[in-house]
Amino acid sequence: MSDLLVKNAGQASGNTSDILIRNGVIEDIGSTIDGVADNFPVIDAEGYLVTAPFVDSHFHLDATLSYGLPRVNQSGTLLEGIKLWGELKPHLTADALVGRALTLCRWSIARGTLAIRTHVDITDPSLLAVEAMLDVKRQMAPYIDFQLVAFPQDGLLRANSMDNLVRALDLGVDVVGGIPHFERTMEDGARSVAMLCELAVERGLLVDMHCDESDDPMSRHVESLARETTRLGMQGRVAGSHLTSMHSMDNYYVSKLLPLMREAELNVIANPLINISLQGRHDTYPKRRGMTRVPEQIAAGLTVAFGHDCVMDPWYPLGSHDMLEVASMGLHVAQMTGIEQMHHCFDAVTHNPAKILHLRDYGLQKGCNGDLVILQATDVVDALRLKPARLAVVRRGKVISTTPAVKYDLALGGQQIQTDLTSKDLVRR
Ligand code: FE2
């Protein structure tokens, strides 16, 4: 827990403020804060945008950075990715899992992502990945808030994995996961949803299921998830991840489904980078985009977050755990180019996932954790447009990552001109 005064912090509103952090907690925010001791640590944000840290509400830390092991995904489909992960699982070691995850954590911190909900495959009876990810969570606790989800990748009923899932929860995994669309039948999928929600209620845990990650418009497990949530009184405690079949559903059916989701206060986690890559692979033309109906879900009053899902793994060859890349992709795929919509996309990788994860003391207000990121951007739209350098990343008042501002020196017609690509260069008249 450290002290820090951040001067000239650019705010989303366009104003600048000073932010005083004492003992790791934001003590004050004001137009000018002075009067601290001479040796008090100070950092000058120079008017650049300061944000609460990025939150990734959907990730797979056990599979990350395994791209190419034992081979690459030739078809680019979700199902080949699951098969490929199954081929790799017998060869996994704790050392390799932890080593790859720690590398990813360093990238996350450099990108200003300080809270991550990661699904962990529990279908291997040895629970090797669970033990390894719990180890990573412990090691990274000073820097990153981790939530682990017990994820039956090969199906709860299909792989008979309820016993493993319960043991994973006993070991300290935080959230109940599921994958109803991967069960053998629609009926099994619905049954798995009911069983998992009941287990979560019994244990007082949150739920986050991979749900309807399919282009099949008849994959309607989100309906079961919403209904079980309401039946069990779990409103606001359940998330549906992916929900890509909603993209392909009949519009009339969706007009009934959205109010059902609203009644359940079902949280939505879309994964734009991954679903724009994986979905529509069985289509010729036109090819469906495959992302869930984000603007309609926001309009229905649902909390929507964007997750990264994958970085260099059996499902996705790219990525560096940059949540601004995720937000930018989500914005493009959902055609959310209005100003307010772009702000929604920024919220989808900051405040909304923090709410879905039930993170405590998150935000840039007095009394919140002294966690923040200085972006080399003048405003939120700049941040989405440029995906700029994270000049400083602060955790509990301590600077844990820095990088110099990127500036370009141009020699044009005998003149030296400098630009950092931000909108402060714009001539507005
Ligand atoms: Fe996922």
CSV table of C-alpha atoms and ligand atoms in Angstrom, one decimal:
chain,number,residue,atom,x,y,z
A,1,MET,CA,0.0,0.0,0.0
A,2,SER,CA,1.6,3.2,-1.2
A,3,ASP,CA,1.1,6.9,-1.5
A,4,LEU,CA,1.0,8.8,-4.8
A,5,LEU,CA,-0.2,12.2,-6.1
A,6,VAL,CA,-1.2,12.1,-9.8
A,7,LYS,CA,-1.2,15.7,-11.2
A,8,ASN,CA,-3.1,16.8,-14.2
A,9,ALA,CA,-5.1,13.7,-14.8
A,10,GLY,CA,-7.3,13.9,-17.8
A,11,GLN,CA,-10.9,12.9,-17.1
A,12,ALA,CA,-13.5,11.3,-19.4
A,13,SER,CA,-15.5,14.6,-18.9
A,14,GLY,CA,-12.7,16.6,-20.5
A,15,ASN,CA,-11.5,18.3,-17.3
A,16,THR,CA,-8.2,17.6,-15.5
A,17,SER,CA,-7.9,16.8,-11.9
A,18,ASP,CA,-5.3,15.8,-9.3
A,19,ILE,CA,-5.8,12.4,-7.6
A,20,LEU,CA,-4.4,11.8,-4.2
A,21,ILE,CA,-3.8,8.2,-3.1
A,22,ARG,CA,-2.8,7.5,0.5
A,23,ASN,CA,-2.1,4.0,1.8
A,24,GLY,CA,-3.3,2.5,-1.5
A,25,VAL,CA,-6.7,4.2,-1.4
A,26,ILE,CA,-8.0,7.3,-3.3
A,27,GLU,CA,-8.3,9.9,-0.6
A,28,ASP,CA,-9.1,13.0,-2.7
A,29,ILE,CA,-9.8,14.1,-6.2
A,30,GLY,CA,-9.8,17.8,-7.0
A,31,SER,CA,-8.9,20.5,-9.5
A,32,THR,CA,-5.6,21.2,-7.6
A,33,ILE,CA,-4.3,19.2,-4.7
A,34,ASP,CA,-1.2,20.6,-3.0
A,35,GLY,CA,0.3,20.6,0.5
A,36,VAL,CA,1.8,17.2,0.4
A,37,ALA,CA,5.3,16.6,1.9
A,38,ASP,CA,8.3,17.4,-0.3
A,39,ASN,CA,9.2,13.7,-0.5
A,40,PHE,CA,5.6,12.6,-1.4
A,41,PRO,CA,5.7,10.6,-4.6
A,42,VAL,CA,4.2,12.6,-7.5
A,43,ILE,CA,3.6,11.7,-11.1
A,44,ASP,CA,2.4,14.2,-13.8
A,45,ALA,CA,-0.2,12.8,-16.3
A,46,GLU,CA,0.3,16.0,-18.4
A,47,GLY,CA,-3.5,16.1,-19.2
A,48,TYR,CA,-3.5,12.6,-20.7
A,49,LEU,CA,-6.5,10.4,-19.9
A,50,VAL,CA,-6.5,8.6,-16.6
A,51,THR,CA,-8.8,5.6,-16.3
A,52,ALA,CA,-9.6,3.0,-13.7
A,53,PRO,CA,-7.8,-0.2,-14.8
A,54,PHE,CA,-9.1,-2.4,-17.6
A,55,VAL,CA,-11.0,-5.5,-16.5
A,56,ASP,CA,-11.1,-8.7,-18.6
A,57,SER,CA,-14.3,-10.6,-17.7
A,58,HIS,CA,-13.7,-13.6,-19.9
A,59,PHE,CA,-10.3,-15.3,-20.5
A,60,HIS,CA,-8.7,-18.7,-20.6
A,61,LEU,CA,-5.4,-18.4,-18.7
A,62,ASP,CA,-4.8,-22.2,-18.8
A,63,ALA,CA,-4.7,-22.3,-22.6
A,64,THR,CA,-3.0,-19.0,-23.3
A,65,LEU,CA,0.3,-18.8,-25.2
A,66,SER,CA,0.0,-22.4,-26.3
A,67,TYR,CA,-0.5,-21.5,-30.0
A,68,GLY,CA,1.0,-24.2,-32.3
A,69,LEU,CA,1.1,-26.9,-29.6
A,70,PRO,CA,0.8,-29.6,-30.8
A,71,ARG,CA,-0.4,-28.0,-34.1
A,72,VAL,CA,-2.3,-25.0,-35.3
A,73,ASN,CA,-6.1,-24.9,-35.8
A,74,GLN,CA,-6.5,-25.5,-39.6
A,75,SER,CA,-10.3,-24.9,-39.9
A,76,GLY,CA,-10.3,-21.9,-37.5
A,77,THR,CA,-13.5,-23.3,-35.9
A,78,LEU,CA,-14.5,-23.5,-32.2
A,79,LEU,CA,-14.9,-27.2,-32.5
A,80,GLU,CA,-11.4,-27.8,-33.9
A,81,GLY,CA,-10.0,-25.6,-31.2
A,82,ILE,CA,-11.7,-27.7,-28.5
A,83,LYS,CA,-10.3,-30.9,-30.2
A,84,LEU,CA,-6.9,-29.4,-30.4
A,85,TRP,CA,-6.9,-28.4,-26.7
A,86,GLY,CA,-7.9,-32.0,-26.0
A,87,GLU,CA,-4.8,-33.2,-27.9
A,88,LEU,CA,-2.6,-30.9,-25.8
A,89,LYS,CA,-4.1,-31.7,-22.4
A,90,PRO,CA,-2.3,-35.0,-21.8
A,91,HIS,CA,1.0,-33.3,-22.4
A,92,LEU,CA,0.5,-30.3,-20.1
A,93,THR,CA,2.8,-29.8,-17.1
A,94,ALA,CA,2.3,-27.5,-14.1
A,95,ASP,CA,5.6,-25.7,-14.9
A,96,ALA,CA,4.5,-25.0,-18.5
A,97,LEU,CA,1.0,-23.9,-17.5
A,98,VAL,CA,2.3,-21.5,-14.8
A,99,GLY,CA,5.2,-20.2,-16.9
A,100,ARG,CA,2.9,-19.3,-19.8
A,101,ALA,CA,0.3,-17.8,-17.5
A,102,LEU,CA,2.9,-15.6,-15.7
A,103,THR,CA,4.1,-14.3,-19.1
A,104,LEU,CA,0.6,-13.4,-20.0
A,105,CYS,CA,0.1,-11.6,-16.6
A,106,ARG,CA,3.1,-9.4,-17.4
A,107,TRP,CA,1.6,-8.5,-20.7
A,108,SER,CA,-1.7,-7.8,-18.9
A,109,ILE,CA,-0.1,-5.5,-16.4
A,110,ALA,CA,1.8,-3.6,-19.1
A,111,ARG,CA,-1.6,-3.1,-20.9
A,112,GLY,CA,-3.2,-1.9,-17.7
A,113,THR,CA,-5.5,-4.9,-17.2
A,114,LEU,CA,-5.6,-5.5,-13.4
A,115,ALA,CA,-8.6,-7.7,-13.0
A,116,ILE,CA,-9.2,-11.0,-14.9
A,117,ARG,CA,-12.0,-13.6,-14.7
A,118,THR,CA,-10.5,-16.7,-16.2
A,119,HIS,CA,-12.3,-20.0,-17.0
A,120,VAL,CA,-10.2,-23.0,-16.1
A,121,ASP,CA,-10.9,-26.4,-17.6
A,122,ILE,CA,-11.9,-28.9,-14.9
A,123,THR,CA,-12.6,-32.0,-17.1
A,124,ASP,CA,-9.1,-33.5,-16.5
A,125,PRO,CA,-9.6,-35.5,-13.2
A,126,SER,CA,-6.1,-34.6,-12.0
A,127,LEU,CA,-7.2,-30.9,-11.9
A,128,LEU,CA,-3.6,-30.0,-12.9
A,129,ALA,CA,-4.7,-26.8,-14.6
A,130,VAL,CA,-6.8,-25.8,-11.6
A,131,GLU,CA,-3.9,-26.2,-9.2
A,132,ALA,CA,-1.6,-24.3,-11.6
A,133,MET,CA,-4.0,-21.4,-12.0
A,134,LEU,CA,-4.6,-21.2,-8.3
A,135,ASP,CA,-0.9,-20.9,-7.9
A,136,VAL,CA,-0.8,-18.1,-10.5
A,137,LYS,CA,-3.6,-16.3,-8.7
A,138,ARG,CA,-1.7,-16.5,-5.4
A,139,GLN,CA,1.5,-15.3,-7.0
A,140,MET,CA,-0.1,-12.4,-8.8
A,141,ALA,CA,-2.5,-11.3,-6.0
A,142,PRO,CA,-0.5,-8.1,-5.3
A,143,TYR,CA,-1.0,-7.0,-8.9
A,144,ILE,CA,-4.1,-8.6,-10.5
A,145,ASP,CA,-7.5,-9.5,-9.0
A,146,PHE,CA,-8.2,-13.0,-10.4
A,147,GLN,CA,-11.5,-14.8,-10.4
A,148,LEU,CA,-11.4,-18.5,-11.5
A,149,VAL,CA,-14.4,-20.1,-13.1
A,150,ALA,CA,-14.8,-23.9,-13.0
A,151,PHE,CA,-15.3,-24.6,-16.7
A,152,PRO,CA,-16.3,-28.1,-17.9
A,153,GLN,CA,-14.8,-27.6,-21.4
A,154,ASP,CA,-15.8,-31.1,-22.6
A,155,GLY,CA,-19.4,-30.8,-21.1
A,156,LEU,CA,-20.7,-31.3,-17.6
A,157,LEU,CA,-22.9,-34.3,-18.6
A,158,ARG,CA,-21.1,-35.3,-21.8
A,159,ALA,CA,-17.8,-35.7,-19.9
A,160,ASN,CA,-19.4,-36.7,-16.6
A,161,SER,CA,-17.5,-33.9,-14.9
A,162,MET,CA,-19.7,-32.8,-12.0
A,163,ASP,CA,-17.4,-34.5,-9.5
A,164,ASN,CA,-14.3,-32.7,-10.9
A,165,LEU,CA,-16.2,-29.4,-10.9
A,166,VAL,CA,-17.2,-29.7,-7.2
A,167,ARG,CA,-13.6,-30.7,-6.3
A,168,ALA,CA,-12.3,-27.6,-8.2
A,169,LEU,CA,-14.7,-25.4,-6.1
A,170,ASP,CA,-13.5,-27.1,-2.9
A,171,LEU,CA,-9.9,-26.2,-3.9
A,172,GLY,CA,-10.9,-22.5,-4.1
A,173,VAL,CA,-12.2,-21.8,-7.6
A,174,ASP,CA,-14.6,-18.9,-7.3
A,175,VAL,CA,-17.3,-19.1,-10.0
A,176,VAL,CA,-19.5,-21.9,-11.5
A,177,GLY,CA,-19.1,-22.3,-15.2
A,178,GLY,CA,-20.8,-24.4,-17.9
A,179,ILE,CA,-21.1,-25.1,-21.6
A,180,PRO,CA,-24.7,-26.1,-22.4
A,181,HIS,CA,-24.4,-25.9,-26.2
A,182,PHE,CA,-21.6,-28.5,-26.1
A,183,GLU,CA,-23.7,-31.1,-24.3
A,184,ARG,CA,-25.1,-34.0,-26.4
A,185,THR,CA,-28.7,-32.7,-26.7
A,186,MET,CA,-30.7,-29.6,-26.1
A,187,GLU,CA,-32.3,-31.4,-23.2
A,188,ASP,CA,-28.9,-32.2,-21.6
A,189,GLY,CA,-27.9,-28.6,-22.1
A,190,ALA,CA,-30.9,-27.3,-20.3
A,191,ARG,CA,-30.4,-29.9,-17.5
A,192,SER,CA,-26.8,-28.8,-17.1
A,193,VAL,CA,-27.8,-25.2,-16.7
A,194,ALA,CA,-30.3,-26.1,-14.0
A,195,MET,CA,-27.8,-28.4,-12.1
A,196,LEU,CA,-25.0,-25.7,-12.2
A,197,CYS,CA,-27.3,-22.9,-11.1
A,198,GLU,CA,-28.6,-24.9,-8.2
A,199,LEU,CA,-25.0,-25.8,-7.2
A,200,ALA,CA,-24.1,-22.1,-7.3
A,201,VAL,CA,-27.0,-21.2,-5.1
A,202,GLU,CA,-26.1,-23.9,-2.6
A,203,ARG,CA,-22.5,-22.5,-2.4
A,204,GLY,CA,-23.4,-18.8,-2.7
A,205,LEU,CA,-21.3,-18.4,-5.8
A,206,LEU,CA,-21.6,-16.4,-9.0
A,207,VAL,CA,-22.3,-18.2,-12.3
A,208,ASP,CA,-20.6,-17.5,-15.7
A,209,MET,CA,-21.5,-20.0,-18.5
A,210,HIS,CA,-20.2,-20.3,-22.0
A,211,CYS,CA,-23.7,-20.2,-23.5
A,212,ASP,CA,-24.8,-20.7,-27.1
A,213,GLU,CA,-21.4,-20.1,-28.7
A,214,SER,CA,-22.9,-21.3,-32.0
A,215,ASP,CA,-24.4,-19.9,-35.2
A,216,ASP,CA,-27.3,-22.2,-34.7
A,217,PRO,CA,-30.4,-20.0,-34.1
A,218,MET,CA,-32.1,-22.8,-32.3
A,219,SER,CA,-29.4,-22.9,-29.6
A,220,ARG,CA,-31.5,-21.3,-26.9
A,221,HIS,CA,-29.8,-22.1,-23.7
A,222,VAL,CA,-29.7,-18.4,-22.8
A,223,GLU,CA,-33.5,-18.8,-22.2
A,224,SER,CA,-32.9,-21.6,-19.7
A,225,LEU,CA,-30.1,-19.6,-18.1
A,226,ALA,CA,-32.3,-16.6,-17.7
A,227,ARG,CA,-35.2,-18.7,-16.4
A,228,GLU,CA,-33.1,-20.6,-13.8
A,229,THR,CA,-31.6,-17.3,-12.7
A,230,THR,CA,-35.0,-15.9,-11.9
A,231,ARG,CA,-36.4,-19.1,-10.5
A,232,LEU,CA,-33.5,-19.3,-8.0
A,233,GLY,CA,-33.4,-15.6,-7.2
A,234,MET,CA,-29.9,-15.1,-8.6
A,235,GLN,CA,-30.7,-11.8,-10.4
A,236,GLY,CA,-27.4,-9.9,-11.2
A,237,ARG,CA,-25.2,-12.9,-10.2
A,238,VAL,CA,-25.3,-14.8,-13.5
A,239,ALA,CA,-23.4,-14.0,-16.7
A,240,GLY,CA,-24.0,-15.5,-20.2
A,241,SER,CA,-20.7,-15.5,-22.1
A,242,HIS,CA,-20.6,-15.4,-25.9
A,243,LEU,CA,-24.4,-15.7,-26.6
A,244,THR,CA,-23.5,-15.7,-30.3
A,245,SER,CA,-26.5,-17.7,-31.4
A,246,MET,CA,-28.5,-14.5,-30.6
A,247,HIS,CA,-26.9,-13.0,-33.7
A,248,SER,CA,-28.7,-15.6,-35.9
A,249,MET,CA,-32.0,-15.9,-34.0
A,250,ASP,CA,-35.4,-15.0,-35.3
A,251,ASN,CA,-36.1,-11.4,-34.4
A,252,TYR,CA,-39.6,-12.2,-33.1
A,253,TYR,CA,-38.1,-14.7,-30.7
A,254,VAL,CA,-35.4,-12.2,-29.5
A,255,SER,CA,-38.2,-9.7,-28.8
A,256,LYS,CA,-39.5,-12.2,-26.2
A,257,LEU,CA,-36.0,-13.2,-25.0
A,258,LEU,CA,-34.6,-9.8,-24.1
A,259,PRO,CA,-37.3,-9.0,-21.5
A,260,LEU,CA,-36.7,-12.5,-20.0
A,261,MET,CA,-33.0,-11.6,-19.8
A,262,ARG,CA,-33.8,-8.3,-18.3
A,263,GLU,CA,-36.1,-9.9,-15.7
A,264,ALA,CA,-33.1,-12.1,-14.7
A,265,GLU,CA,-30.7,-9.2,-14.7
A,266,LEU,CA,-28.5,-11.5,-16.8
A,267,ASN,CA,-25.1,-10.1,-17.5
A,268,VAL,CA,-23.7,-10.4,-21.0
A,269,ILE,CA,-20.1,-10.9,-21.9
A,270,ALA,CA,-19.4,-10.7,-25.6
A,271,ASN,CA,-16.0,-11.7,-26.9
A,272,PRO,CA,-15.7,-9.7,-30.2
A,273,LEU,CA,-12.1,-10.6,-31.2
A,274,ILE,CA,-12.7,-14.3,-30.9
A,275,ASN,CA,-16.3,-14.5,-32.2
A,276,ILE,CA,-15.6,-12.4,-35.3
A,277,SER,CA,-12.9,-15.0,-36.0
A,278,LEU,CA,-14.6,-18.2,-35.0
A,279,GLN,CA,-18.3,-17.7,-36.1
A,280,GLY,CA,-19.7,-17.8,-39.6
A,281,ARG,CA,-17.1,-20.5,-40.6
A,282,HIS,CA,-19.9,-22.7,-42.0
A,283,ASP,CA,-21.3,-19.9,-44.0
A,284,THR,CA,-20.4,-19.1,-47.7
A,285,TYR,CA,-21.7,-15.6,-48.4
A,286,PRO,CA,-23.1,-13.6,-46.8
A,287,LYS,CA,-21.0,-14.6,-43.7
A,288,ARG,CA,-22.5,-13.8,-40.4
A,289,ARG,CA,-20.5,-11.7,-37.9
A,290,GLY,CA,-21.5,-13.9,-35.1
A,291,MET,CA,-21.2,-11.4,-32.2
A,292,THR,CA,-24.2,-11.3,-29.9
A,293,ARG,CA,-26.7,-8.3,-30.1
A,294,VAL,CA,-24.8,-5.8,-28.0
A,295,PRO,CA,-26.7,-2.5,-28.8
A,296,GLU,CA,-30.0,-4.2,-28.3
A,297,GLN,CA,-28.9,-5.8,-25.0
A,298,ILE,CA,-27.7,-2.3,-23.8
A,299,ALA,CA,-31.0,-0.8,-24.9
A,300,ALA,CA,-32.8,-3.5,-22.9
A,301,GLY,CA,-31.0,-2.4,-19.8
A,302,LEU,CA,-28.5,-5.3,-19.5
A,303,THR,CA,-25.0,-4.9,-18.3
A,304,VAL,CA,-22.7,-5.8,-21.2
A,305,ALA,CA,-18.9,-6.4,-21.0
A,306,PHE,CA,-16.4,-7.4,-23.7
A,307,GLY,CA,-13.9,-10.1,-22.9
A,308,HIS,CA,-10.6,-11.0,-24.6
A,309,ASP,CA,-11.2,-14.7,-24.3
A,310,CYS,CA,-8.0,-15.9,-26.0
A,311,VAL,CA,-4.4,-14.8,-26.6
A,312,MET,CA,-2.3,-17.1,-28.8
A,313,ASP,CA,-4.1,-20.4,-28.1
A,314,PRO,CA,-5.9,-23.2,-30.0
A,315,TRP,CA,-8.7,-20.8,-30.9
A,316,TYR,CA,-6.9,-17.5,-31.7
A,317,PRO,CA,-3.4,-16.9,-33.0
A,318,LEU,CA,-3.1,-13.2,-32.1
A,319,GLY,CA,-3.5,-10.7,-29.3
A,320,SER,CA,-1.5,-9.2,-26.5
A,321,HIS,CA,-4.2,-8.8,-23.8
A,322,ASP,CA,-5.0,-5.3,-24.8
A,323,MET,CA,-8.6,-4.6,-23.7
A,324,LEU,CA,-8.6,-1.5,-26.0
A,325,GLU,CA,-8.1,-3.7,-29.0
A,326,VAL,CA,-11.1,-5.7,-27.7
A,327,ALA,CA,-13.2,-2.6,-27.3
A,328,SER,CA,-12.2,-1.3,-30.7
A,329,MET,CA,-13.2,-4.6,-32.3
A,330,GLY,CA,-16.5,-4.7,-30.4
A,331,LEU,CA,-17.2,-1.2,-31.6
A,332,HIS,CA,-16.6,-2.1,-35.2
A,333,VAL,CA,-18.5,-5.4,-35.2
A,334,ALA,CA,-21.5,-3.9,-33.5
A,335,GLN,CA,-21.3,-0.7,-35.6
A,336,MET,CA,-21.3,1.3,-32.4
A,337,THR,CA,-19.8,4.5,-33.8
A,338,GLY,CA,-22.0,7.1,-32.1
A,339,ILE,CA,-20.3,9.1,-29.3
A,340,GLU,CA,-22.4,7.6,-26.5
A,341,GLN,CA,-22.0,4.1,-28.1
A,342,MET,CA,-18.2,4.5,-28.1
A,343,HIS,CA,-18.3,5.4,-24.5
A,344,HIS,CA,-20.3,2.2,-23.9
A,345,CYS,CA,-17.6,0.2,-25.6
A,346,PHE,CA,-15.0,1.8,-23.2
A,347,ASP,CA,-17.2,1.0,-20.2
A,348,ALA,CA,-17.5,-2.6,-21.6
A,349,VAL,CA,-13.8,-3.1,-20.7
A,350,THR,CA,-13.8,-1.1,-17.5
A,351,HIS,CA,-16.8,-0.4,-15.3
A,352,ASN,CA,-19.3,-2.9,-16.7
A,353,PRO,CA,-17.0,-6.0,-16.2
A,354,ALA,CA,-16.1,-4.6,-12.7
A,355,LYS,CA,-19.8,-4.7,-11.9
A,356,ILE,CA,-20.3,-8.2,-13.4
A,357,LEU,CA,-17.3,-9.5,-11.4
A,358,HIS,CA,-18.7,-7.8,-8.2
A,359,LEU,CA,-15.3,-6.1,-7.8
A,360,ARG,CA,-15.1,-4.1,-4.6
A,361,ASP,CA,-13.9,-0.5,-4.5
A,362,TYR,CA,-13.3,-0.2,-8.2
A,363,GLY,CA,-13.3,3.2,-9.9
A,364,LEU,CA,-11.8,6.6,-9.8
A,365,GLN,CA,-13.7,7.9,-6.8
A,366,LYS,CA,-12.8,8.8,-3.2
A,367,GLY,CA,-12.5,5.7,-1.1
A,368,CYS,CA,-11.8,3.4,-4.1
A,369,ASN,CA,-8.7,1.4,-4.5
A,370,GLY,CA,-5.7,3.5,-5.7
A,371,ASP,CA,-5.6,1.7,-9.0
A,372,LEU,CA,-5.4,3.6,-12.3
A,373,VAL,CA,-3.9,3.7,-15.8
A,374,ILE,CA,-2.5,6.8,-17.6
A,375,LEU,CA,-3.2,6.4,-21.3
A,376,GLN,CA,-1.4,8.5,-24.0
A,377,ALA,CA,-4.8,9.7,-25.2
A,378,THR,CA,-6.7,12.9,-24.7
A,379,ASP,CA,-10.1,11.3,-24.3
A,380,VAL,CA,-12.0,8.0,-24.5
A,381,VAL,CA,-12.5,8.2,-28.3
A,382,ASP,CA,-8.7,8.8,-28.7
A,383,ALA,CA,-8.1,5.7,-26.5
A,384,LEU,CA,-10.3,3.5,-28.7
A,385,ARG,CA,-8.9,5.0,-31.9
A,386,LEU,CA,-5.2,4.8,-31.0
A,387,LYS,CA,-5.0,1.9,-28.4
A,388,PRO,CA,-2.2,4.0,-27.1
A,389,ALA,CA,0.8,3.5,-24.8
A,390,ARG,CA,-0.1,2.9,-21.1
A,391,LEU,CA,2.3,5.5,-19.7
A,392,ALA,CA,1.9,4.4,-16.2
A,393,VAL,CA,-0.1,1.6,-14.4
A,394,VAL,CA,-0.7,2.1,-10.7
A,395,ARG,CA,-1.8,-0.6,-8.3
A,396,ARG,CA,-2.7,0.5,-4.7
A,397,GLY,CA,-0.8,3.7,-5.1
A,398,LYS,CA,2.4,2.0,-6.5
A,399,VAL,CA,3.6,2.5,-10.0
A,400,ILE,CA,4.0,-1.0,-11.4
A,401,SER,CA,4.6,-0.4,-15.1
A,402,THR,CA,5.7,2.6,-17.1
A,403,THR,CA,6.6,3.2,-20.8
A,404,PRO,CA,7.7,6.5,-22.5
A,405,ALA,CA,5.2,8.5,-24.5
A,406,VAL,CA,5.3,7.6,-28.2
A,407,LYS,CA,6.1,10.7,-30.3
A,408,TYR,CA,7.0,11.0,-33.9
A,409,ASP,CA,9.5,13.6,-35.2
A,410,LEU,CA,8.8,14.5,-38.8
A,411,ALA,CA,11.1,16.4,-41.1
A,412,LEU,CA,8.9,18.0,-43.6
A,413,GLY,CA,10.1,20.8,-46.0
A,414,GLY,CA,12.8,21.9,-43.7
A,415,GLN,CA,10.5,22.0,-40.7
A,416,GLN,CA,10.7,19.7,-37.7
A,417,ILE,CA,7.2,18.8,-36.6
A,418,GLN,CA,6.2,16.5,-33.7
A,419,THR,CA,3.0,14.6,-33.4
A,420,ASP,CA,1.7,11.9,-31.0
A,421,LEU,CA,-1.4,11.3,-33.1
A,422,THR,CA,-3.8,12.4,-30.4
A,423,SER,CA,-6.7,14.7,-31.1
A,424,LYS,CA,-5.0,17.7,-29.4
A,425,ASP,CA,-3.3,18.2,-32.8
A,426,LEU,CA,-6.7,18.7,-34.5
A,427,VAL,CA,-7.7,22.1,-35.9
A,428,ARG,CA,-11.3,22.5,-34.8
A,429,ARG,CA,-13.0,25.4,-36.7
B,1,FE2,FE,-14.3,-18.7,-23.7
